Amino acid sequence: MLTKAPRGTKDVLPSESYKWQYIEGLIREICDVYGFKEIRTPGFEHTELFLRGVGESTDIVRKEMYTFTDKGGRSITLKPEGTSPAVRAFIEHNLYAETQPTKLYYITPVYRYERPQSGRLREHHQFGVEIFGAKSASADAEVISVAMTLLKKLGLNNLELRINSVGCPVCRKNYNKVLKEFLKNNLEYLCDDCKVRYEINPLRVLDCKVESCQRITKDAPLITDYLCDDCKSHFEELQKYLDIMGYDYIIDPRIVRGLDYYTKTAFEIISKDIGAQGTVCGGGRYDGLIEECGGPSMPGVGFGMGLERLLITLEQNGIEIPKPEGVDLFIAYVGEEAKLFTFALANKLRFNGLKVERDNMDRSLKAQMKYANKLNAKFAIVIGEEEMKENKVKLKDMSVGSEVEISIDEIEQRIKNI
RNA sequence: GUGGAUAUAGUUCAGUUGGUUAGAGCGCCAGAUUGUGGCUCUGGAGGUCGUGGGUUCGAGUCCCACUAUCCACCCCA
């Protein structure tokens, strides 16, 4: 127990961390280009925020939150998703009083108490973006394009973008009535889960995977046929924006997101080759959320992308993230004096920005060279009494094995010039 | 929360119908004459066989519980 990470968590070891750094770097670059600024919110919030934000009928709230009472008697919950904390901060710091829209992004761990499996952890990491204050469908399209750009730049082009509109409180209410009417006749044949869904959120019956339910809902009325004029034109507009950017997408009227706050646009980006948990990115519009959380009546749209799932997808597609380069120079020493001398030399070169390594294990010269090879050193030098006295070293090019004799002071320039 | 599979060196795995000191590849360390890596060869370190019980003269092997991992459902990123 002591030497085991808790269930559903993962260490990112040095052999993997470069991949995370690469992806995070790319995310920051893209967000910068698109004008999204980073927001960092706490790892935990007052539980009420998520009850309000995510919604009490969702599985996340009902059974997946890491909730505890702190020593001051407050109910605290570890961040299970990124949107509500961003909304809370937006309201708390009056960001709505600034020039709109507000474009935010974050890379954050999120916590959900679930049964772990492939692509699903209790602590996972999400990249998310949010646009607050813009009701135009162009904001929806912009958010989607951020996700698509990232995926494309990573070399992923066989992912599926699926979009839908789940309507607004007005037309959804209408549609729910129609759908319930439709389902009523077959209510007794629905699975037990769907009987509950019928009452709480009938939309969810549509994406049930039980075959008998699918048969029943095969000809069910679709939300897209019952949208009000506003929602309908918003959805059509979104498609125009996606078309003009040249993105392929599928209209899937059965996409229902599991968070209560979504209105109008809902979308998913799905990878077919990472198992059952294929949704790499999911998001949509939430025009009522900011007000629901105690802020002004302002629209919002955003997405969350699971970084672990993204990494799995990359691997499944044989996409390799460039490995960091090896060290520029390995300095080997012979003798006690040189041991000290090279320590200072390494320090000086490092200060000047060279990647330099040196033995710390009291290895033999031969072992030092082996070590240099293992570190993927581009160059190596050996310093002993002779070299210190004459101020001369042989700079060895490790890739070919050739050596050139230069003075110790020349090392830095020689390596930087290559 | 439900169902199924699995658990042996750092790692990937082998281990006969239960039978003495549990093996291999890769990795790690050291040598192959004196101050030079990669290839090769030789040697070495490293395991209370997930944990705890039970059956047995005897358990890595059989049984039970627990824990963890993997897969699917639920749901989601």
PDB file of N, CA, C and O in Angstrom, chain A residues 273-311:
ATOM      1  N   ASP A 273     -10.141   3.805 -32.289  1.00  0.00           N
ATOM      2  CA  ASP A 273      -9.176   2.755 -32.025  1.00  0.00           C
ATOM      3  C   ASP A 273      -8.601   2.755 -30.615  1.00  0.00           C
ATOM      4  O   ASP A 273      -7.508   2.281 -30.387  1.00  0.00           O
ATOM      5  N   ILE A 274      -9.324   3.273 -29.655  1.00  0.00           N
ATOM      6  CA  ILE A 274      -8.801   3.184 -28.293  1.00  0.00           C
ATOM      7  C   ILE A 274      -9.759   2.473 -27.343  1.00  0.00           C
ATOM      8  O   ILE A 274      -9.719   2.676 -26.145  1.00  0.00           O
ATOM      9  N   GLY A 275     -10.606   1.622 -27.882  1.00  0.00           N
ATOM     10  CA  GLY A 275     -11.484   0.861 -27.001  1.00  0.00           C
ATOM     11  C   GLY A 275     -12.799   1.564 -26.765  1.00  0.00           C
ATOM     12  O   GLY A 275     -13.187   2.460 -27.503  1.00  0.00           O
ATOM     13  N   ALA A 276     -13.463   1.151 -25.698  1.00  0.00           N
ATOM     14  CA  ALA A 276     -14.819   1.623 -25.469  1.00  0.00           C
ATOM     15  C   ALA A 276     -14.884   3.099 -25.088  1.00  0.00           C
ATOM     16  O   ALA A 276     -15.872   3.771 -25.345  1.00  0.00           O
ATOM     17  N   GLN A 277     -13.818   3.568 -24.428  1.00  0.00           N
ATOM     18  CA  GLN A 277     -13.843   4.962 -23.990  1.00  0.00           C
ATOM     19  C   GLN A 277     -13.240   5.832 -25.093  1.00  0.00           C
ATOM     20  O   GLN A 277     -12.137   6.338 -24.983  1.00  0.00           O
ATOM     21  N   GLY A 278     -13.990   5.995 -26.167  1.00  0.00           N
ATOM     22  CA  GLY A 278     -13.427   6.586 -27.368  1.00  0.00           C
ATOM     23  C   GLY A 278     -13.548   8.089 -27.494  1.00  0.00           C
ATOM     24  O   GLY A 278     -12.989   8.687 -28.401  1.00  0.00           O
ATOM     25  N   THR A 279     -14.305   8.695 -26.598  1.00  0.00           N
ATOM     26  CA  THR A 279     -14.490  10.137 -26.706  1.00  0.00           C
ATOM     27  C   THR A 279     -13.248  10.870 -26.216  1.00  0.00           C
ATOM     28  O   THR A 279     -12.950  10.884 -25.035  1.00  0.00           O
ATOM     29  N   VAL A 280     -12.527  11.444 -27.153  1.00  0.00           N
ATOM     30  CA  VAL A 280     -11.304  12.150 -26.806  1.00  0.00           C
ATOM     31  C   VAL A 280     -11.626  13.576 -26.378  1.00  0.00           C
ATOM     32  O   VAL A 280     -10.993  14.147 -25.513  1.00  0.00           O
ATOM     33  N   CYS A 281     -12.664  14.124 -27.018  1.00  0.00           N
ATOM     34  CA  CYS A 281     -13.009  15.510 -26.739  1.00  0.00           C
ATOM     35  C   CYS A 281     -14.529  15.644 -26.740  1.00  0.00           C
ATOM     36  O   CYS A 281     -15.205  15.065 -27.583  1.00  0.00           O
ATOM     37  N   GLY A 282     -15.047  16.372 -25.777  1.00  0.00           N
ATOM     38  CA  GLY A 282     -16.485  16.574 -25.729  1.00  0.00           C
ATOM     39  C   GLY A 282     -16.797  17.964 -25.213  1.00  0.00           C
ATOM     40  O   GLY A 282     -16.106  18.483 -24.337  1.00  0.00           O
ATOM     41  N   GLY A 283     -17.811  18.568 -25.783  1.00  0.00           N
ATOM     42  CA  GLY A 283     -18.129  19.915 -25.316  1.00  0.00           C
ATOM     43  C   GLY A 283     -19.422  20.427 -25.903  1.00  0.00           C
ATOM     44  O   GLY A 283     -20.191  19.665 -26.493  1.00  0.00           O
ATOM     45  N   GLY A 284     -19.630  21.704 -25.748  1.00  0.00           N
ATOM     46  CA  GLY A 284     -20.842  22.298 -26.274  1.00  0.00           C
ATOM     47  C   GLY A 284     -21.111  23.645 -25.645  1.00  0.00           C
ATOM     48  O   GLY A 284     -20.263  24.215 -24.956  1.00  0.00           O
ATOM     49  N   ARG A 285     -22.325  24.102 -25.882  1.00  0.00           N
ATOM     50  CA  ARG A 285     -22.731  25.432 -25.435  1.00  0.00           C
ATOM     51  C   ARG A 285     -23.521  25.319 -24.141  1.00  0.00           C
ATOM     52  O   ARG A 285     -24.206  24.325 -23.904  1.00  0.00           O
ATOM     53  N   TYR A 286     -23.366  26.314 -23.280  1.00  0.00           N
ATOM     54  CA  TYR A 286     -24.065  26.299 -21.991  1.00  0.00           C
ATOM     55  C   TYR A 286     -24.527  27.716 -21.662  1.00  0.00           C
ATOM     56  O   TYR A 286     -23.960  28.386 -20.815  1.00  0.00           O
ATOM     57  N   ASP A 287     -25.581  28.123 -22.346  1.00  0.00           N
ATOM     58  CA  ASP A 287     -26.005  29.519 -22.237  1.00  0.00           C
ATOM     59  C   ASP A 287     -26.619  29.882 -20.888  1.00  0.00           C
ATOM     60  O   ASP A 287     -26.709  31.062 -20.551  1.00  0.00           O
ATOM     61  N   GLY A 288     -27.018  28.877 -20.121  1.00  0.00           N
ATOM     62  CA  GLY A 288     -27.635  29.217 -18.839  1.00  0.00           C
ATOM     63  C   GLY A 288     -26.710  29.086 -17.639  1.00  0.00           C
ATOM     64  O   GLY A 288     -27.062  29.464 -16.525  1.00  0.00           O
ATOM     65  N   LEU A 289     -25.536  28.552 -17.864  1.00  0.00           N
ATOM     66  CA  LEU A 289     -24.676  28.167 -16.734  1.00  0.00           C
ATOM     67  C   LEU A 289     -24.176  29.344 -15.899  1.00  0.00           C
ATOM     68  O   LEU A 289     -24.186  29.295 -14.673  1.00  0.00           O
ATOM     69  N   ILE A 290     -23.729  30.388 -16.570  1.00  0.00           N
ATOM     70  CA  ILE A 290     -23.147  31.515 -15.831  1.00  0.00           C
ATOM     71  C   ILE A 290     -24.188  32.141 -14.910  1.00  0.00           C
ATOM     72  O   ILE A 290     -23.917  32.431 -13.738  1.00  0.00           O
ATOM     73  N   GLU A 291     -25.377  32.283 -15.428  1.00  0.00           N
ATOM     74  CA  GLU A 291     -26.441  32.844 -14.596  1.00  0.00           C
ATOM     75  C   GLU A 291     -26.814  31.874 -13.468  1.00  0.00           C
ATOM     76  O   GLU A 291     -26.997  32.286 -12.319  1.00  0.00           O
ATOM     77  N   GLU A 292     -26.885  30.603 -13.814  1.00  0.00           N
ATOM     78  CA  GLU A 292     -27.203  29.573 -12.826  1.00  0.00           C
ATOM     79  C   GLU A 292     -26.223  29.600 -11.649  1.00  0.00           C
ATOM     80  O   GLU A 292     -26.578  29.329 -10.513  1.00  0.00           O
ATOM     81  N   CYS A 293     -24.980  29.942 -11.962  1.00  0.00           N
ATOM     82  CA  CYS A 293     -23.954  29.974 -10.918  1.00  0.00           C
ATOM     83  C   CYS A 293     -23.889  31.329 -10.215  1.00  0.00           C
ATOM     84  O   CYS A 293     -22.952  31.589  -9.447  1.00  0.00           O
ATOM     85  N   GLY A 294     -24.838  32.178 -10.490  1.00  0.00           N
ATOM     86  CA  GLY A 294     -24.894  33.441  -9.756  1.00  0.00           C
ATOM     87  C   GLY A 294     -24.291  34.627 -10.475  1.00  0.00           C
ATOM     88  O   GLY A 294     -24.069  35.682  -9.871  1.00  0.00           O
ATOM     89  N   GLY A 295     -23.999  34.482 -11.749  1.00  0.00           N
ATOM     90  CA  GLY A 295     -23.439  35.580 -12.519  1.00  0.00           C
ATOM     91  C   GLY A 295     -24.489  36.223 -13.396  1.00  0.00           C
ATOM     92  O   GLY A 295     -25.674  35.906 -13.297  1.00  0.00           O
ATOM     93  N   PRO A 296     -24.050  37.138 -14.248  1.00  0.00           N
ATOM     94  CA  PRO A 296     -24.982  37.770 -15.180  1.00  0.00           C
ATOM     95  C   PRO A 296     -25.462  36.764 -16.214  1.00  0.00           C
ATOM     96  O   PRO A 296     -24.868  35.701 -16.374  1.00  0.00           O
ATOM     97  N   SER A 297     -26.515  37.091 -16.904  1.00  0.00           N
ATOM     98  CA  SER A 297     -27.018  36.212 -17.954  1.00  0.00           C
ATOM     99  C   SER A 297     -26.126  36.337 -19.176  1.00  0.00           C
ATOM    100  O   SER A 297     -26.230  37.283 -19.951  1.00  0.00           O
ATOM    101  N   MET A 298     -25.207  35.401 -19.292  1.00  0.00           N
ATOM    102  CA  MET A 298     -24.248  35.452 -20.399  1.00  0.00           C
ATOM    103  C   MET A 298     -24.072  34.051 -20.960  1.00  0.00           C
ATOM    104  O   MET A 298     -24.066  33.081 -20.206  1.00  0.00           O
ATOM    105  N   PRO A 299     -23.906  33.954 -22.272  1.00  0.00           N
ATOM    106  CA  PRO A 299     -23.727  32.631 -22.884  1.00  0.00           C
ATOM    107  C   PRO A 299     -22.295  32.120 -22.731  1.00  0.00           C
ATOM    108  O   PRO A 299     -21.397  32.881 -22.375  1.00  0.00           O
ATOM    109  N   GLY A 300     -22.112  30.848 -23.010  1.00  0.00           N
ATOM    110  CA  GLY A 300     -20.776  30.270 -22.966  1.00  0.00           C
ATOM    111  C   GLY A 300     -20.697  29.029 -23.832  1.00  0.00           C
ATOM    112  O   GLY A 300     -21.714  28.411 -24.139  1.00  0.00           O
ATOM    113  N   VAL A 301     -19.483  28.699 -24.250  1.00  0.00           N
ATOM    114  CA  VAL A 301     -19.288  27.484 -25.048  1.00  0.00           C
ATOM    115  C   VAL A 301     -17.859  27.006 -24.822  1.00  0.00           C
ATOM    116  O   VAL A 301     -16.955  27.824 -24.633  1.00  0.00           O
ATOM    117  N   GLY A 302     -17.668  25.692 -24.798  1.00  0.00           N
ATOM    118  CA  GLY A 302     -16.319  25.181 -24.555  1.00  0.00           C
ATOM    119  C   GLY A 302     -16.237  23.676 -24.715  1.00  0.00           C
ATOM    120  O   GLY A 302     -17.212  23.032 -25.104  1.00  0.00           O
ATOM    121  N   PHE A 303     -15.051  23.140 -24.440  1.00  0.00           N
ATOM    122  CA  PHE A 303     -14.902  21.683 -24.489  1.00  0.00           C
ATOM    123  C   PHE A 303     -13.878  21.214 -23.467  1.00  0.00           C
ATOM    124  O   PHE A 303     -13.116  22.021 -22.924  1.00  0.00           O
ATOM    125  N   GLY A 304     -13.882  19.922 -23.230  1.00  0.00           N
ATOM    126  CA  GLY A 304     -12.838  19.294 -22.445  1.00  0.00           C
ATOM    127  C   GLY A 304     -12.226  18.190 -23.275  1.00  0.00           C
ATOM    128  O   GLY A 304     -12.929  17.500 -24.012  1.00  0.00           O
ATOM    129  N   MET A 305     -10.911  18.048 -23.183  1.00  0.00           N
ATOM    130  CA  MET A 305     -10.242  17.003 -23.942  1.00  0.00           C
ATOM    131  C   MET A 305      -9.408  16.174 -22.971  1.00  0.00           C
ATOM    132  O   MET A 305      -8.654  16.726 -22.179  1.00  0.00           O
ATOM    133  N   GLY A 306      -9.573  14.862 -23.031  1.00  0.00           N
ATOM    134  CA  GLY A 306      -8.855  13.979 -22.110  1.00  0.00           C
ATOM    135  C   GLY A 306      -7.456  13.688 -22.623  1.00  0.00           C
ATOM    136  O   GLY A 306      -7.286  13.062 -23.661  1.00  0.00           O
ATOM    137  N   LEU A 307      -6.469  14.151 -21.880  1.00  0.00           N
ATOM    138  CA  LEU A 307      -5.090  14.016 -22.345  1.00  0.00           C
ATOM    139  C   LEU A 307      -4.597  12.568 -22.354  1.00  0.00           C
ATOM    140  O   LEU A 307      -3.877  12.164 -23.255  1.00  0.00           O
ATOM    141  N   GLU A 308      -5.000  11.787 -21.359  1.00  0.00           N
ATOM    142  CA  GLU A 308      -4.609  10.378 -21.365  1.00  0.00           C
ATOM    143  C   GLU A 308      -5.175   9.673 -22.602  1.00  0.00           C
ATOM    144  O   GLU A 308      -4.485   8.902 -23.249  1.00  0.00           O
ATOM    145  N   ARG A 309      -6.411   9.959 -22.907  1.00  0.00           N
ATOM    146  CA  ARG A 309      -7.030   9.336 -24.091  1.00  0.00           C
ATOM    147  C   ARG A 309      -6.348   9.798 -25.368  1.00  0.00           C
ATOM    148  O   ARG A 309      -6.191   9.038 -26.318  1.00  0.00           O
ATOM    149  N   LEU A 310      -5.965  11.060 -25.367  1.00  0.00           N
ATOM    150  CA  LEU A 310      -5.261  11.595 -26.531  1.00  0.00           C
ATOM    151  C   LEU A 310      -3.951  10.842 -26.736  1.00  0.00           C
ATOM    152  O   LEU A 310      -3.626  10.418 -27.846  1.00  0.00           O
ATOM    153  N   LEU A 311      -3.231  10.626 -25.641  1.00  0.00           N
ATOM    154  CA  LEU A 311      -1.958   9.902 -25.697  1.00  0.00           C
ATOM    155  C   LEU A 311      -2.164   8.472 -26.208  1.00  0.00           C
ATOM    156  O   LEU A 311      -1.395   7.974 -27.012  1.00  0.00           O
TER     157      LEU A 311
END
